[in-house]
PDB file of C-alpha atoms and ligand atoms in Angstrom:
ATOM      1  CA  UNK N   1      -3.107  60.694 201.978  1.00  0.00           C
ATOM      2  CA  UNK N   2       0.078  59.028 200.437  1.00  0.00           C
ATOM      3  CA  UNK N   3       2.256  57.333 203.247  1.00  0.00           C
ATOM      4  CA  UNK N   4       4.701  59.515 202.912  1.00  0.00           C
ATOM      5  CA  UNK N   5       2.845  62.684 203.807  1.00  0.00           C
ATOM      6  CA  UNK N   6       1.091  60.560 206.494  1.00  0.00           C
ATOM      7  CA  UNK N   7       4.638  59.821 208.020  1.00  0.00           C
ATOM      8  CA  UNK N   8       4.875  63.861 206.964  1.00  0.00           C
ATOM      9  CA  UNK N   9       1.667  65.263 208.564  1.00  0.00           C
ATOM     10  CA  UNK N  10       2.427  63.305 212.409  1.00  0.00           C
ATOM     11  CA  UNK N  11       5.734  64.353 212.417  1.00  0.00           C
ATOM     12  CA  UNK N  12       5.275  66.624 215.384  1.00  0.00           C
ATOM     13  CA  UNK N  13       8.243  68.462 213.665  1.00  0.00           C
ATOM     14  CA  UNK N  14       6.082  68.723 211.176  1.00  0.00           C
ATOM     15  CA  UNK N  15       1.929  69.892 212.633  1.00  0.00           C
ATOM     16  CA  UNK N  16       4.634  72.329 215.823  1.00  0.00           C
ATOM     17  CA  UNK N  17       6.757  74.018 213.775  1.00  0.00           C
ATOM     18  CA  UNK N  18       6.872  77.309 214.245  1.00  0.00           C
ATOM     19  CA  UNK N  19       5.934  79.372 211.298  1.00  0.00           C
ATOM     20  CA  UNK N  20       3.375  76.624 209.385  1.00  0.00           C
ATOM     21  CA  UNK N  21       0.163  76.449 211.983  1.00  0.00           C
ATOM     22  CA  UNK N  22       0.928  80.225 213.583  1.00  0.00           C
ATOM     23  CA  UNK N  23       1.310  84.301 212.946  1.00  0.00           C
ATOM     24  CA  UNK N  24       2.343  86.057 215.327  1.00  0.00           C
ATOM     25  CA  UNK N  25       0.048  89.037 216.400  1.00  0.00           C
ATOM     26  CA  UNK N  26       0.603  92.499 215.277  1.00  0.00           C
ATOM     27  CA  UNK N  27      -1.984  94.688 216.937  1.00  0.00           C
ATOM     28  CA  UNK N  28      -3.386  98.015 216.105  1.00  0.00           C
ATOM     29  CA  UNK N  29      -5.276 100.939 217.093  1.00  0.00           C
ATOM     30  CA  UNK N  30      -8.543 102.234 215.919  1.00  0.00           C
ATOM     31  CA  UNK N  31      -8.902 105.295 218.675  1.00  0.00           C
ATOM     32  CA  UNK N  32     -12.210 107.456 216.739  1.00  0.00           C
ATOM     33  CA  UNK N  33     -13.739 110.274 218.663  1.00  0.00           C
ATOM     34  CA  UNK N  34     -15.697 113.100 218.480  1.00  0.00           C
ATOM     35  CA  UNK N  35     -15.978 111.889 214.506  1.00  0.00           C
ATOM     36  CA  UNK N  36     -12.158 111.350 213.641  1.00  0.00           C
ATOM     37  CA  UNK N  37      -9.783 108.919 214.031  1.00  0.00           C
ATOM     38  CA  UNK N  38      -6.128 108.980 215.650  1.00  0.00           C
ATOM     39  CA  UNK N  39      -3.482 108.860 213.152  1.00  0.00           C
ATOM     40  CA  UNK N  40       0.878 108.060 213.756  1.00  0.00           C
ATOM     41  CA  UNK N  41       3.369 108.836 211.729  1.00  0.00           C
ATOM     42  CA  UNK N  42       6.228 106.505 211.490  1.00  0.00           C
ATOM     43  CA  UNK N  43       9.808 107.044 211.481  1.00  0.00           C
ATOM     44  CA  UNK N  44      10.687 103.701 210.104  1.00  0.00           C
ATOM     45  CA  UNK N  45      11.876 101.123 208.185  1.00  0.00           C
ATOM     46  CA  UNK N  46      12.740 103.503 205.734  1.00  0.00           C
ATOM     47  CA  UNK N  47       9.839 102.753 203.696  1.00  0.00           C
ATOM     48  CA  UNK N  48       6.915 102.678 205.521  1.00  0.00           C
ATOM     49  CA  UNK N  49       9.092 106.243 206.916  1.00  0.00           C
ATOM     50  CA  UNK N  50       6.049 108.732 206.737  1.00  0.00           C
ATOM     51  CA  UNK N  51       3.381 107.172 206.746  1.00  0.00           C
ATOM     52  CA  UNK N  52       0.437 107.514 208.710  1.00  0.00           C
ATOM     53  CA  UNK N  53      -1.065 104.205 210.301  1.00  0.00           C
ATOM     54  CA  UNK N  54      -3.018 103.061 213.341  1.00  0.00           C
ATOM     55  CA  UNK N  55      -0.941 102.762 216.234  1.00  0.00           C
ATOM     56  CA  UNK N  56       0.062  99.124 218.349  1.00  0.00           C
ATOM     57  CA  UNK N  57       2.612  96.760 217.769  1.00  0.00           C
ATOM     58  CA  UNK N  58       4.130  93.059 217.666  1.00  0.00           C
ATOM     59  CA  UNK N  59       1.890  91.322 219.948  1.00  0.00           C
ATOM     60  CA  UNK N  60       5.029  89.274 222.931  1.00  0.00           C
ATOM     61  CA  UNK N  61       5.422  86.018 224.102  1.00  0.00           C
ATOM     62  CA  UNK N  62       2.372  84.732 226.870  1.00  0.00           C
ATOM     63  CA  UNK N  63       0.347  88.760 226.167  1.00  0.00           C
ATOM     64  CA  UNK N  64      -3.212  88.470 224.700  1.00  0.00           C
ATOM     65  CA  UNK N  65      -3.504  90.528 222.485  1.00  0.00           C
ATOM     66  CA  UNK N  66      -5.699  93.103 224.260  1.00  0.00           C
ATOM     67  CA  UNK N  67      -2.785  93.280 226.896  1.00  0.00           C
ATOM     68  CA  UNK N  68      -0.061  93.960 224.327  1.00  0.00           C
ATOM     69  CA  UNK N  69      -2.549  96.873 222.307  1.00  0.00           C
ATOM     70  CA  UNK N  70      -3.019  98.640 226.003  1.00  0.00           C
ATOM     71  CA  UNK N  71       1.363  98.493 226.578  1.00  0.00           C
ATOM     72  CA  UNK N  72       2.634 100.093 222.579  1.00  0.00           C
ATOM     73  CA  UNK N  73      -0.177 101.977 223.527  1.00  0.00           C
ATOM     74  CA  UNK N  74       0.828 103.204 226.573  1.00  0.00           C
ATOM     75  CA  UNK N  75       4.702 103.403 225.391  1.00  0.00           C
ATOM     76  CA  UNK N  76       3.530 104.918 222.086  1.00  0.00           C
ATOM     77  CA  UNK N  77       1.480 107.726 223.029  1.00  0.00           C
ATOM     78  CA  UNK N  78       1.927 107.640 226.522  1.00  0.00           C
ATOM     79  CA  UNK N  79      -2.625 106.398 227.356  1.00  0.00           C
ATOM     80  CA  UNK N  80      -4.346 104.056 229.597  1.00  0.00           C
ATOM     81  CA  UNK N  81      -6.741 102.674 227.170  1.00  0.00           C
ATOM     82  CA  UNK N  82      -9.460 100.143 226.770  1.00  0.00           C
ATOM     83  CA  UNK N  83      -9.149  97.906 223.952  1.00  0.00           C
ATOM     84  CA  UNK N  84     -12.549  97.435 222.649  1.00  0.00           C
ATOM     85  CA  UNK N  85     -14.027  95.058 219.017  1.00  0.00           C
ATOM     86  CA  UNK N  86     -12.078  93.671 216.358  1.00  0.00           C
ATOM     87  CA  UNK N  87     -12.791  96.303 214.041  1.00  0.00           C
ATOM     88  CA  UNK N  88     -11.989  95.048 209.769  1.00  0.00           C
ATOM     89  CA  UNK N  89      -9.670  91.919 208.393  1.00  0.00           C
ATOM     90  CA  UNK N  90      -6.556  90.289 209.279  1.00  0.00           C
ATOM     91  CA  UNK N  91      -4.070  91.558 207.250  1.00  0.00           C
ATOM     92  CA  UNK N  92      -1.188  88.652 205.927  1.00  0.00           C
ATOM     93  CA  UNK N  93       2.559  90.257 206.812  1.00  0.00           C
ATOM     94  CA  UNK N  94       4.598  89.439 204.580  1.00  0.00           C
ATOM     95  CA  UNK N  95       8.350  89.324 206.057  1.00  0.00           C
ATOM     96  CA  UNK N  96       7.220  91.617 208.653  1.00  0.00           C
ATOM     97  CA  UNK N  97      10.185  90.352 210.977  1.00  0.00           C
ATOM     98  CA  UNK N  98      13.716  89.864 210.206  1.00  0.00           C
ATOM     99  CA  UNK N  99      13.205  85.440 210.666  1.00  0.00           C
ATOM    100  CA  UNK N 100      10.743  83.614 209.102  1.00  0.00           C
ATOM    101  CA  UNK N 101       7.718  83.686 211.605  1.00  0.00           C
ATOM    102  CA  UNK N 102       4.129  85.284 209.964  1.00  0.00           C
ATOM    103  CA  UNK N 103       3.192  88.176 210.916  1.00  0.00           C
ATOM    104  CA  UNK N 104      -1.075  88.896 211.485  1.00  0.00           C
ATOM    105  CA  UNK N 105      -1.844  92.162 211.308  1.00  0.00           C
ATOM    106  CA  UNK N 106      -5.251  92.869 213.069  1.00  0.00           C
ATOM    107  CA  UNK N 107      -7.632  96.290 214.623  1.00  0.00           C
ATOM    108  CA  UNK N 108      -9.212  96.766 217.789  1.00  0.00           C
ATOM    109  CA  UNK N 109     -11.467  99.305 218.487  1.00  0.00           C
ATOM    110  CA  UNK N 110      -9.776 101.598 221.889  1.00  0.00           C
ATOM    111  CA  UNK N 111     -11.247 103.597 223.409  1.00  0.00           C
ATOM    112  CA  UNK N 112      -9.231 106.979 225.439  1.00  0.00           C
ATOM    113  CA  UNK N 113      -9.605 106.078 229.204  1.00  0.00           C
ATOM    114  CA  UNK N 114      -6.542 108.944 230.729  1.00  0.00           C
ATOM    115  CA  UNK N 115      -3.812 110.738 229.429  1.00  0.00           C
ATOM    116  CA  UNK N 116      -3.432 112.892 226.292  1.00  0.00           C
ATOM    117  CA  UNK N 117      -1.540 111.429 223.916  1.00  0.00           C
ATOM    118  CA  UNK N 118       1.768 112.344 222.691  1.00  0.00           C
ATOM    119  CA  UNK N 119       4.241 111.416 219.028  1.00  0.00           C
ATOM    120  CA  UNK N 120       6.692 109.838 221.679  1.00  0.00           C
ATOM    121  CA  UNK N 121       8.189 107.292 218.980  1.00  0.00           C
ATOM    122  CA  UNK N 122       6.146 108.890 216.235  1.00  0.00           C
ATOM    123  CA  UNK N 123       7.009 111.784 213.865  1.00  0.00           C
ATOM    124  CA  UNK N 124       3.549 113.313 214.788  1.00  0.00           C
ATOM    125  CA  UNK N 125       0.342 111.920 215.995  1.00  0.00           C
ATOM    126  CA  UNK N 126      -2.990 114.610 214.652  1.00  0.00           C
ATOM    127  CA  UNK N 127      -6.492 113.505 214.650  1.00  0.00           C
ATOM    128  CA  UNK N 128      -7.726 112.699 211.424  1.00  0.00           C
ATOM    129  CA  UNK N 129     -11.091 114.279 209.612  1.00  0.00           C
ATOM    130  CA  UNK N 130     -13.357 110.750 207.200  1.00  0.00           C
ATOM    131  CA  UNK N 131     -12.374 113.021 204.186  1.00  0.00           C
ATOM    132  CA  UNK N 132      -8.670 113.086 205.803  1.00  0.00           C
ATOM    133  CA  UNK N 133      -8.630 109.758 206.702  1.00  0.00           C
ATOM    134  CA  UNK N 134      -9.626 109.316 202.480  1.00  0.00           C
ATOM    135  CA  UNK N 135      -6.973 111.131 201.737  1.00  0.00           C
ATOM    136  CA  UNK N 136      -3.872 110.426 203.365  1.00  0.00           C
ATOM    137  CA  UNK N 137      -0.601 108.500 202.736  1.00  0.00           C
ATOM    138  CA  UNK N 138      -1.300 105.699 204.905  1.00  0.00           C
ATOM    139  CA  UNK N 139       0.713 102.799 205.166  1.00  0.00           C
ATOM    140  CA  UNK N 140      -0.113  99.903 203.044  1.00  0.00           C
ATOM    141  CA  UNK N 141      -1.452  97.421 205.007  1.00  0.00           C
ATOM    142  CA  UNK N 142      -3.600  99.842 206.932  1.00  0.00           C
ATOM    143  CA  UNK N 143      -5.370 100.637 203.937  1.00  0.00           C
ATOM    144  CA  UNK N 144      -7.707  97.481 203.435  1.00  0.00           C
ATOM    145  CA  UNK N 145      -9.600  98.821 206.709  1.00  0.00           C
ATOM    146  CA  UNK N 146     -10.665 102.679 204.919  1.00  0.00           C
ATOM    147  CA  UNK N 147     -14.518 101.564 204.715  1.00  0.00           C
ATOM    148  CA  UNK N 148     -15.093 100.191 208.048  1.00  0.00           C
ATOM    149  CA  UNK N 149     -12.917 102.896 210.311  1.00  0.00           C
ATOM    150  CA  UNK N 150     -15.325 105.901 208.182  1.00  0.00           C
ATOM    151  CA  UNK N 151     -17.222 103.280 208.984  1.00  0.00           C
ATOM    152  CA  UNK N 152     -16.978 102.933 212.647  1.00  0.00           C
ATOM    153  CA  UNK N 153     -16.630 107.169 213.017  1.00  0.00           C
ATOM    154  CA  UNK N 154     -19.994 107.914 211.322  1.00  0.00           C
ATOM    155  CA  UNK N 155     -20.718 105.861 214.321  1.00  0.00           C
ATOM    156  CA  UNK N 156     -19.097 107.768 217.196  1.00  0.00           C
TER     157      UNK N 156
HETATM  158  N1  DCP U   1       1.799  97.938 210.573  1.00  0.00           N
HETATM  159  C1  DCP U   1       1.420  97.675 210.151  1.00  0.00           C
HETATM  160  N2  DCP U   1       0.661  98.965 209.929  1.00  0.00           N
HETATM  161  C2  DCP U   1      -0.126  99.304 211.611  1.00  0.00           C
HETATM  162  C3  DCP U   1       0.868  98.615 212.372  1.00  0.00           C
HETATM  163  C4  DCP U   1       1.913  98.432 212.410  1.00  0.00           C
HETATM  164  O1  DCP U   1       1.553  98.349 208.581  1.00  0.00           O
HETATM  165  N3  DCP U   1      -0.871  99.518 211.642  1.00  0.00           N
HETATM  166  C5  DCP U   1       3.199  96.230 210.333  1.00  0.00           C
HETATM  167  C6  DCP U   1       4.794  97.248 210.468  1.00  0.00           C
HETATM  168  C7  DCP U   1       5.858  95.934 210.952  1.00  0.00           C
HETATM  169  C8  DCP U   1       4.773  95.283 211.110  1.00  0.00           C
HETATM  170  O2  DCP U   1       3.462  95.597 211.710  1.00  0.00           O
HETATM  171  O3  DCP U   1       5.904  95.833 209.326  1.00  0.00           O
HETATM  172  C9  DCP U   1       4.989  95.942 213.300  1.00  0.00           C
HETATM  173  O4  DCP U   1       4.976  97.122 213.847  1.00  0.00           O
HETATM  174  P1  DCP U   1       5.930  97.235 214.534  1.00  0.00           P
HETATM  175  O5  DCP U   1       6.801  98.312 214.218  1.00  0.00           O
HETATM  176  O6  DCP U   1       5.034  98.719 215.081  1.00  0.00           O
HETATM  177  O7  DCP U   1       5.742  97.067 216.119  1.00  0.00           O
HETATM  178  P2  DCP U   1       6.795  97.167 217.438  1.00  0.00           P
HETATM  179  O8  DCP U   1       7.270  97.769 217.373  1.00  0.00           O
HETATM  180  O9  DCP U   1       6.079  95.650 217.920  1.00  0.00           O
HETATM  181  O10 DCP U   1       7.594  96.172 216.207  1.00  0.00           O
HETATM  182  P3  DCP U   1       9.669  96.288 216.821  1.00  0.00           P
HETATM  183  O11 DCP U   1      10.051  96.697 217.545  1.00  0.00           O
HETATM  184  O12 DCP U   1      10.411  95.747 215.801  1.00  0.00           O
HETATM  185  O13 DCP U   1       9.323  97.587 216.027  1.00  0.00           O
END
């Protein structure tokens, strides 16, 4: 590398710059039971209102993704869950925050442990069969996971 680039690369403001070398995670839950998946209908922002998503939310500083997802599912659905393995690809979220932070969206297979899911923060929640999932008005980011979700739904 030219000297000017080496200087920039060794500069801690460069190496440690928030958003340059790591992304904040948004964790989403694939809750699958008896061949169906539980989706939640968003109420905000305007461009996503009315669309269906895998419920979840931002991982806060100092939280592990699984802890954050358990917290979000308790807040949003009123249920106790066990977070399982990842499913599907990482999705880059462009401008999910008001800041310049980068966000990456990841899905996890999740089991319900206790409680009956309720739409505490969504317009509605509903179980979708494979055919219904393929037809659903999903938020754009979640559409990339459909084939992986269907494969998993057929195994459950
Ligand atoms: N998102 C998505 N698909 C999901 C879940 C989330 O595309 N299955 C996107 C929507 C938002 C971002 O991720 O752009 C953050 O999601 P939420 O707004 O649901 O997360 P929080 O509730 O944690 O954030 P806030 O409290 O800031 O609204």
